[in-house]
Coordinates of C-alpha atoms and ligand atoms in Angstrom, one line a residue:
X27 CA 125.2 99.5 124.3
X28 CA 125.4 99.6 120.5
X29 CA 125.1 103.1 119.0
X30 CA 123.0 103.1 115.8
X31 CA 122.0 106.0 113.8
X32 CA 118.5 107.2 114.4
X33 CA 116.7 107.5 111.0
X34 CA 113.7 109.2 112.6
X35 CA 111.5 109.4 115.6
X36 CA 107.8 109.4 114.8
X37 CA 104.9 110.4 117.0
X38 CA 101.7 108.6 116.2
X39 CA 98.3 109.7 117.5
X40 CA 95.3 107.6 116.5
X41 CA 91.7 108.6 117.3
X42 CA 90.8 106.5 120.3
X43 CA 88.6 103.9 118.7
X44 CA 89.2 100.3 117.7
X45 CA 89.4 100.7 113.9
X46 CA 91.7 103.7 114.1
X47 CA 94.0 102.1 116.7
X48 CA 94.1 98.9 114.7
X49 CA 95.2 100.4 111.4
X50 CA 97.6 102.9 113.0
X51 CA 99.3 100.1 115.0
X52 CA 99.7 98.3 111.7
X53 CA 101.3 101.3 110.3
X54 CA 103.5 101.6 113.4
X55 CA 104.6 98.0 113.0
X56 CA 105.6 98.5 109.4
X57 CA 107.5 101.7 110.4
X58 CA 109.2 99.8 113.3
X59 CA 110.3 97.1 110.9
X60 CA 111.7 99.9 108.7
X61 CA 113.9 100.9 111.8
X62 CA 112.2 104.1 112.9
X63 CA 111.7 105.0 116.6
X64 CA 108.0 105.3 117.4
X65 CA 106.0 106.8 120.2
X66 CA 102.4 105.8 120.0
X67 CA 99.9 107.7 122.1
X68 CA 96.5 106.3 123.2
X69 CA 94.0 107.1 125.9
X70 CA 94.5 105.4 129.3
X71 CA 91.5 103.1 128.7
X72 CA 92.8 101.9 125.4
X73 CA 96.3 101.6 126.9
X74 CA 95.1 99.3 129.6
X75 CA 93.1 97.2 127.1
X76 CA 95.9 96.8 124.7
X77 CA 98.3 95.7 127.5
X78 CA 95.7 93.2 128.8
X79 CA 94.6 91.7 125.5
X80 CA 97.5 91.9 123.0
X81 CA 101.2 91.4 122.7
X82 CA 101.8 95.1 122.0
X83 CA 104.2 95.3 124.9
X84 CA 105.8 91.9 124.7
X85 CA 107.9 91.1 121.8
X86 CA 106.0 92.2 118.8
X87 CA 107.9 95.5 118.4
X88 CA 111.6 96.4 118.7
X89 CA 112.7 98.4 121.7
X90 CA 112.4 101.5 119.5
X91 CA 108.6 101.3 119.9
X92 CA 107.0 102.9 122.9
X93 CA 103.3 102.7 123.8
X94 CA 102.3 105.8 125.8
X95 CA 99.1 106.8 127.5
X96 CA 97.5 110.2 127.8
X97 CA 96.5 111.3 131.3
X98 CA 93.1 109.8 132.4
X99 CA 90.0 111.8 131.5
X100 CA 89.6 111.3 127.8
X101 CA 86.0 110.4 127.1
X102 CA 85.6 106.7 126.7
X103 CA 81.9 106.3 126.4
X104 CA 79.9 105.3 123.3
X105 CA 80.7 107.4 120.1
X106 CA 77.8 106.0 118.1
X107 CA 75.8 109.2 118.9
X108 CA 76.6 112.8 118.0
X109 CA 76.8 113.7 121.6
X110 CA 79.4 111.0 122.4
X111 CA 81.5 111.9 119.3
X112 CA 81.5 115.6 120.3
X113 CA 82.4 114.8 123.9
X114 CA 85.4 112.8 122.7
X115 CA 86.4 115.5 120.3
X116 CA 86.3 118.2 123.1
X117 CA 88.1 116.0 125.6
X118 CA 90.9 115.3 123.1
X119 CA 91.3 119.1 122.7
X120 CA 91.3 119.7 126.5
X121 CA 93.5 116.8 127.6
X122 CA 95.5 115.4 124.7
X123 CA 96.4 118.7 123.1
X124 CA 98.1 120.5 126.0
X125 CA 99.7 117.2 127.1
X126 CA 101.2 116.6 123.6
X127 CA 102.5 120.2 123.5
X128 CA 104.4 119.7 126.7
X129 CA 105.6 116.2 125.8
X130 CA 107.0 117.3 122.4
X131 CA 108.7 120.3 123.9
X132 CA 110.2 118.2 126.6
X133 CA 111.2 115.5 124.1
X134 CA 113.1 118.0 122.1
X135 CA 115.8 118.2 124.8
X136 CA 115.7 114.5 125.5
X137 CA 118.3 113.3 122.9
X138 CA 115.6 111.7 120.8
X139 CA 113.6 114.5 119.3
X140 CA 110.6 113.8 117.1
X141 CA 111.1 114.0 113.4
X142 CA 107.4 114.2 112.5
X143 CA 103.9 113.7 113.8
X144 CA 101.5 111.2 112.1
X145 CA 98.0 112.3 113.2
X146 CA 94.6 110.7 112.6
X147 CA 91.1 112.3 112.4
X148 CA 91.6 115.3 114.7
X149 CA 94.2 117.0 112.6
X150 CA 93.7 120.4 114.2
X151 CA 95.4 119.1 117.4
X152 CA 98.5 118.0 115.5
X153 CA 98.7 121.2 113.5
X154 CA 98.2 123.5 116.4
X155 CA 100.6 121.7 118.6
X156 CA 103.1 121.6 115.7
X157 CA 102.8 125.4 115.2
X158 CA 103.7 125.9 118.9
X159 CA 106.4 123.2 118.8
X160 CA 109.1 124.1 116.3
X161 CA 106.9 123.4 113.3
X162 CA 107.1 119.7 113.7
X163 CA 106.1 118.3 110.3
X164 CA 102.6 116.7 110.3
X165 CA 101.4 113.8 108.2
X166 CA 97.6 113.2 108.1
X167 CA 96.8 109.5 108.2
X168 CA 93.1 109.1 107.7
X169 CA 91.9 105.6 108.5
X170 CA 89.0 105.9 106.1
X171 CA 88.9 105.3 102.3
X172 CA 89.5 107.9 99.7
X173 CA 85.8 107.9 98.8
X174 CA 84.6 109.0 102.2
X175 CA 87.6 111.4 102.7
X176 CA 86.6 113.1 99.4
X177 CA 82.9 113.2 100.4
X178 CA 83.8 114.9 103.7
X179 CA 86.2 117.3 101.9
X180 CA 83.4 118.3 99.5
X181 CA 80.7 119.0 102.1
X182 CA 81.1 122.8 102.1
X183 CA 80.6 122.8 98.3
X184 CA 77.3 120.9 98.8
X185 CA 76.1 123.5 101.3
X186 CA 77.1 126.3 98.9
X187 CA 75.2 124.6 96.1
X188 CA 72.1 124.0 98.2
X189 CA 72.5 120.2 98.0
X190 CA 72.8 120.3 101.8
X191 CA 71.0 120.3 104.2
X192 CA 69.1 117.3 102.8
X193 CA 65.5 118.3 102.0
X194 CA 62.5 116.7 103.5
X195 CA 61.9 113.4 101.7
X196 CA 65.1 114.1 99.8
X197 CA 67.2 111.0 100.5
X198 CA 67.1 109.9 96.9
X199 CA 68.1 113.3 95.6
X200 CA 71.2 113.1 93.4
X201 CA 74.3 114.8 94.8
X202 CA 76.2 116.4 92.0
X203 CA 78.9 118.5 93.7
X204 CA 81.2 115.7 94.9
X205 CA 83.5 115.6 91.8
X206 CA 84.0 112.1 90.5
X207 CA 80.8 110.9 92.1
X208 CA 78.2 112.8 90.1
X209 CA 76.7 109.8 88.4
X210 CA 75.9 107.7 91.5
X211 CA 75.9 109.6 94.7
X212 CA 72.6 110.2 96.5
X213 CA 71.8 112.2 99.6
X214 CA 71.5 108.9 101.5
X215 CA 75.1 108.0 100.6
X216 CA 76.5 111.1 102.3
X217 CA 78.0 110.7 105.8
X218 CA 75.3 110.2 108.4
X219 CA 75.9 113.6 110.0
X220 CA 74.5 115.3 106.9
X221 CA 71.1 113.9 107.8
X222 CA 70.7 116.2 110.8
X223 CA 70.2 119.9 110.6
X224 CA 72.3 122.1 112.9
X225 CA 74.7 119.4 113.6
X226 CA 78.2 120.4 114.8
X227 CA 79.6 117.0 113.8
X228 CA 79.4 117.6 110.0
X229 CA 81.1 121.0 110.4
X230 CA 83.8 119.7 112.6
X231 CA 84.5 116.7 110.3
X232 CA 84.8 118.8 107.1
X233 CA 86.8 121.5 108.8
X234 CA 89.3 118.8 110.1
X235 CA 89.3 117.2 106.7
X236 CA 89.9 120.4 104.8
X237 CA 93.0 121.1 106.9
X238 CA 94.6 118.1 105.2
X239 CA 96.0 120.7 102.7
X240 CA 98.2 122.0 105.6
X241 CA 99.7 118.6 106.3
X242 CA 103.0 117.6 104.7
X243 CA 101.2 114.7 103.1
X244 CA 98.1 112.6 103.3
X245 CA 98.4 108.9 104.0
X246 CA 95.5 106.6 103.1
X247 CA 94.9 102.9 103.8
X248 CA 93.7 102.2 100.3
X249 CA 95.2 101.3 96.9
X250 CA 95.3 103.0 93.5
X251 CA 93.4 100.3 91.6
X252 CA 90.5 100.5 94.1
X253 CA 90.1 104.2 94.3
X254 CA 92.2 105.7 91.5
X255 CA 89.5 108.2 90.1
X256 CA 88.7 109.6 93.5
X257 CA 92.4 109.8 94.4
X258 CA 92.9 111.9 91.3
X259 CA 90.3 114.3 92.6
X260 CA 91.9 114.4 96.1
X261 CA 95.3 115.2 94.5
X262 CA 93.9 118.4 93.0
X263 CA 93.8 119.7 96.6
X264 CA 96.4 117.6 98.4
X265 CA 99.2 116.9 95.9
X266 CA 101.1 114.5 98.1
X267 CA 99.0 111.4 98.8
X268 CA 100.6 108.2 99.9
X269 CA 98.2 105.2 99.3
X270 CA 99.8 102.3 101.2
X271 CA 97.0 99.8 101.7
X272 CA 95.7 97.3 102.4
X273 CA 98.0 97.8 105.4
X274 CA 97.1 94.5 107.1
X275 CA 97.9 92.6 104.0
X276 CA 101.2 94.5 103.5
X277 CA 102.1 93.7 107.1
X278 CA 101.3 90.1 106.7
X279 CA 103.5 89.9 103.6
X280 CA 106.3 91.7 105.3
X281 CA 106.2 89.4 108.3
X282 CA 105.8 86.4 105.9
X283 CA 102.9 85.3 108.1
X284 CA 99.3 84.2 107.6
X285 CA 98.1 86.7 110.1
X286 CA 99.0 90.0 111.8
X287 CA 99.1 90.5 115.5
X288 CA 95.8 91.2 117.2
X289 CA 95.0 94.8 118.2
X290 CA 91.7 93.9 119.6
X291 CA 90.2 95.8 122.5
X292 CA 87.9 92.9 123.3
X293 CA 88.8 89.3 124.0
X294 CA 88.8 87.4 120.7
X295 CA 86.8 84.1 120.8
X296 CA 89.0 81.7 118.8
X297 CA 86.5 78.8 119.1
X298 CA 84.8 80.1 116.0
X299 CA 87.7 79.0 113.9
X300 CA 87.1 75.3 114.7
X301 CA 83.4 75.8 113.9
X302 CA 84.4 77.3 110.6
X303 CA 86.7 74.4 109.9
X304 CA 83.6 72.1 110.0
X305 CA 81.7 74.1 107.4
X306 CA 81.6 73.8 103.6
X307 CA 83.7 76.2 101.5
X308 CA 82.1 79.6 100.9
X309 CA 79.0 78.5 102.8
X310 CA 79.1 80.8 105.8
X311 CA 77.9 84.4 106.1
X312 CA 80.0 86.3 108.7
X313 CA 78.0 89.1 110.5
X314 CA 79.6 92.0 112.3
X315 CA 78.7 95.6 112.9
X316 CA 82.2 96.6 114.1
X317 CA 83.2 98.1 117.4
X318 CA 81.0 101.2 117.7
X319 CA 77.6 100.6 116.2
X320 CA 74.7 100.0 118.5
X321 CA 71.4 98.6 117.2
X322 CA 67.9 98.4 118.7
X323 CA 66.3 95.2 119.9
X324 CA 63.9 95.5 117.0
X325 CA 66.8 95.6 114.5
X326 CA 68.5 92.7 116.2
X327 CA 65.3 90.6 115.8
X328 CA 64.9 91.5 112.1
X329 CA 68.5 90.6 111.3
X330 CA 68.2 87.4 113.4
X331 CA 65.0 86.3 111.6
X332 CA 66.5 87.2 108.3
X333 CA 69.6 85.1 108.9
X334 CA 67.7 82.1 110.3
X335 CA 65.1 82.2 107.6
X336 CA 67.7 82.3 104.9
X337 CA 68.8 78.8 105.9
X338 CA 72.4 79.8 105.4
X339 CA 75.2 79.1 108.0
X340 CA 76.1 82.2 109.9
X341 CA 78.8 83.4 112.3
X342 CA 77.7 86.5 114.2
X343 CA 79.7 88.8 116.4
X344 CA 77.2 90.0 119.0
X345 CA 79.2 92.4 121.2
X346 CA 78.0 92.6 124.8
X347 CA 77.1 96.3 124.1
X348 CA 75.7 95.8 120.6
X349 CA 72.0 96.2 121.6
X350 CA 70.6 99.4 123.2
X351 CA 67.5 99.7 125.2
X352 CA 65.7 98.2 128.2
X353 CA 64.4 95.0 126.7
X354 CA 67.8 93.6 125.8
X355 CA 67.3 90.7 128.2
X356 CA 63.9 89.7 126.9
X357 CA 63.7 86.0 126.0
X358 CA 64.7 85.0 122.5
X359 CA 61.9 83.3 120.5
X360 CA 62.4 79.5 120.4
X361 CA 62.4 79.3 116.6
X362 CA 65.5 81.7 116.6
X363 CA 67.2 79.6 119.2
X364 CA 66.6 76.4 117.3
X365 CA 67.6 78.0 113.9
X366 CA 70.8 79.3 115.5
X367 CA 71.6 75.9 117.0
X368 CA 71.2 74.3 113.6
X369 CA 73.0 76.9 111.4
X370 CA 74.6 79.6 113.5
X371 CA 77.5 80.4 115.8
X372 CA 77.4 83.5 118.0
X373 CA 80.4 85.0 119.6
X374 CA 81.3 88.2 121.5
X375 CA 84.3 89.3 119.4
X376 CA 86.1 87.6 116.5
X377 CA 89.6 87.4 115.2
X378 CA 88.1 89.1 112.1
X379 CA 91.0 89.0 109.7
X380 CA 91.4 85.3 110.2
X381 CA 87.6 84.7 109.9
X382 CA 87.5 86.6 106.6
X383 CA 90.4 84.6 105.3
X384 CA 88.8 81.3 106.2
X385 CA 87.8 79.2 103.2
X386 CA 84.3 78.6 104.7
X387 CA 83.4 82.3 104.6
X388 CA 81.5 83.3 101.5
X389 CA 79.9 86.6 102.5
X390 CA 80.1 89.4 105.0
X391 CA 77.1 91.2 106.4
X392 CA 78.9 94.3 107.5
X393 CA 78.3 97.9 108.8
X394 CA 80.8 99.0 106.2
X395 CA 83.5 100.5 108.5
X396 CA 86.5 101.1 106.4
X397 CA 88.7 98.5 108.0
X398 CA 86.1 95.8 107.7
X399 CA 85.5 96.8 104.0
X400 CA 89.2 96.7 103.2
X401 CA 89.7 93.4 105.1
X402 CA 86.8 91.9 103.2
X403 CA 88.1 93.2 99.8
X404 CA 91.6 91.8 100.6
X405 CA 90.1 88.4 101.5
X406 CA 87.9 88.3 98.4
X407 CA 84.6 88.1 100.4
X408 CA 81.5 89.8 98.9
X409 CA 79.5 92.0 101.2
X410 CA 76.0 93.0 102.2
X411 CA 76.3 96.5 103.6
X412 CA 74.2 97.9 106.4
X413 CA 76.0 101.2 107.1
X414 CA 75.4 102.8 110.4
X415 CA 77.2 106.1 110.6
X416 CA 80.1 108.4 109.6
X417 CA 82.0 107.2 106.4
X418 CA 80.0 104.0 106.2
X419 CA 77.1 105.4 104.1
X420 CA 79.6 106.4 101.4
X421 CA 81.7 103.1 101.6
X422 CA 78.6 101.0 101.1
X423 CA 77.6 103.0 98.0
X424 CA 81.0 102.2 96.5
X425 CA 80.8 98.5 97.4
X426 CA 77.3 98.2 95.8
X427 CA 77.4 100.6 92.9
X428 CA 81.1 101.3 91.9
X429 CA 83.0 98.1 92.7
X430 CA 80.0 95.9 92.6
X431 CA 81.4 93.7 95.3
X432 CA 78.2 93.3 97.1
X433 CA 74.7 94.6 97.9
X434 CA 73.9 97.9 99.7
X435 CA 70.9 97.5 102.1
X436 CA 71.3 100.9 103.7
X437 CA 68.3 102.3 105.6
X438 CA 66.4 99.0 105.2
X439 CA 66.2 96.5 108.0
X440 CA 63.3 94.0 107.8
X441 CA 63.6 90.3 108.0
X442 CA 62.4 89.6 104.5
X443 CA 64.9 92.0 102.9
X444 CA 67.7 90.5 105.0
X445 CA 66.7 87.0 104.0
X446 CA 66.4 88.0 100.3
X447 CA 69.7 89.8 100.2
X448 CA 71.5 86.9 101.9
X449 CA 70.1 84.4 99.3
X450 CA 71.1 86.7 96.5
X451 CA 74.7 87.1 97.7
X452 CA 75.2 83.5 98.9
X453 CA 73.2 81.7 96.2
X454 CA 71.6 83.4 93.2
X455 CA 74.4 85.8 92.3
X456 CA 77.2 84.1 94.2
X457 CA 79.4 83.3 91.2
X458 CA 79.2 86.8 89.8
X459 CA 80.2 88.4 93.2
X460 CA 82.9 86.0 93.9
X461 CA 84.5 86.5 90.5
X462 CA 84.6 90.3 90.9
X463 CA 85.9 89.9 94.5
X464 CA 88.7 87.5 93.3
X465 CA 89.8 90.0 90.7
X466 CA 90.0 92.7 93.3
X467 CA 92.1 90.5 95.6
X468 CA 94.6 90.1 92.7
X469 CA 94.8 93.9 92.4
X470 CA 95.2 94.3 96.1
X471 CA 98.0 91.8 96.2
X472 CA 99.8 93.4 93.3
X473 CA 99.5 96.8 95.0
X474 CA 101.4 95.6 98.1
X475 CA 103.9 93.4 96.3
X476 CA 107.4 94.6 95.3
X477 CA 106.9 97.2 92.5
X478 CA 103.2 97.7 93.3
X479 CA 101.7 101.1 94.0
X480 CA 101.2 100.7 97.7
X481 CA 104.6 99.0 98.1
X482 CA 106.4 101.9 96.3
X483 CA 104.4 104.6 98.1
X484 CA 105.3 103.2 101.4
X485 CA 109.0 103.3 100.4
X486 CA 108.5 106.9 99.3
X487 CA 107.0 107.8 102.6
X488 CA 109.9 106.2 104.5
X489 CA 112.4 108.1 102.3
X490 CA 110.5 111.3 103.0
X491 CA 110.7 110.9 106.7
X492 CA 114.4 109.9 106.5
X493 CA 115.1 113.0 104.5
X494 CA 113.3 115.1 107.1
X495 CA 115.4 113.6 109.8
X496 CA 118.6 114.3 107.9
X497 CA 117.6 117.9 107.4
X498 CA 117.0 118.5 111.0
X499 CA 119.5 121.0 112.4
X500 CA 122.9 119.8 113.6
X501 CA 121.9 119.9 117.2
X502 CA 118.9 117.8 116.6
X503 CA 120.8 115.1 114.8
X504 CA 121.6 112.6 117.4
X505 CA 122.9 109.1 117.8
X506 CA 120.4 107.0 119.7
X507 CA 121.1 104.1 121.8
X508 CA 119.4 100.9 120.6
Ligands
UDP626 N1 87.1 93.6 114.5 C1 87.6 92.4 115.1 N2 86.7 91.5 115.6 C2 85.3 91.7 115.6 C3 84.8 92.9 114.9 C4 85.7 93.8 114.4 O1 88.8 92.2 115.2 O2 84.6 90.9 116.1 C5 88.0 94.6 113.9 C6 88.0 94.5 112.4 O3 88.8 93.6 111.9 C7 88.3 96.0 112.1 C8 87.9 96.8 113.3 O4 87.7 95.8 114.3 O5 89.7 96.1 111.9 C9 86.7 97.6 113.1 O6 87.0 98.7 112.3 P1 85.9 99.2 111.2 O7 86.6 100.4 110.6 O8 85.5 98.2 110.3 O9 84.7 99.7 112.0 P2 84.4 100.5 113.4 O10 84.6 99.6 114.5 O11 85.4 101.6 113.4 O12 83.0 101.0 113.3

């Protein structure tokens, strides 16, 4: 067996949810292509779904990549509610943390010790494990944008200044203590958790976020031309920030391919691509609320009427678990069925990157998850934003007010507003939005091309890990079998 020098062994730990796993697998793929060894940890449920639905275990990666599962028991219910999110957080601490500690310690004697740990949202686990395991260097990869990261980071300042908790009827109140956002941020643009008093989630999220200063570096899936001013603010607290996005576009360029490999945890319905092929350029509005959001039957109906009444073609991802409540199965009014037959196409899960890249797609009605936002930006597709929770409220404010790449309809959900906004995006102001979206595509492409900011930052990150590996003590420097 050929002996090749090991340039580094990286432990990657995404938060167990679709968007996080998706972008961290893309990072893992790029690091694999850069010749690192990678051990990628997911919950047992996600492990099974990735094996069943993707090629993650069959030819995509080199043999240096290993997909590993935590022991069963990590919460795998809905995380659209605070209770669900907290349950997941605690189960990661009780199951993943001790397991990782043992694994890293055991791995140290295995001949292929870890060089570093790349952790997602729950940074405290990585930092505490690292402290007990030979100070393994930790990088913090937050799969959200710089704008939401900085809003999370700033939350304690808002409490101190009395801008939080949000006052009764205070959703329009200006928020002045998030530096760099003084001119446009309102209470309603803060993460959803700020809306509830005595909520542990906001405290947990800002505590985790603030610990970023203890990481060796912060890695963000964004690019300098998109979020430069906010990144400057973040760098006053976390000097080493690698912006390396849009990762999916960088991966596509590296693979010289028109698509990346699917990391979907649901079966993708490819039939929508043929339907899109039969539509006029930029005529279709794509609708998806991501992998976590759950809406009420009432909201479903308002969106549905709005879409049908707009008269525009639409492709809608209606996950089997999208709608909550007892009356999910109630009959659909015949005018909606007819309108959908004429203008719509409904599927359970889409190959989203390919859909957004399709020439027929001219708009995206989105929940403003960061991956969806970035995928839309990289594809030059203007957005209508209906943020649901977490970082989405801040992302949508940036889309509507800062980048002006779409319309922010947060906290509104009635059929006439939906119809009006669709007409505005797809008809009245179409040219204006498309022009700005195309300009941003150019900047995104420049960022990931040779010499661009994300391209160079990724190289710097690689060099940093290689140096770490070289500086490991003599006994840890090993030759690994390929
Ligand atoms: N996605 C997909 N097909 C769908 C809907 C979503 O592949 O039908 C992918 C999408 O491309 C994105 C991820 O799922 O990468 C969702 O992540 P995001 O951060 O946008 O939202 P979340 O699901 O975390 O709320």
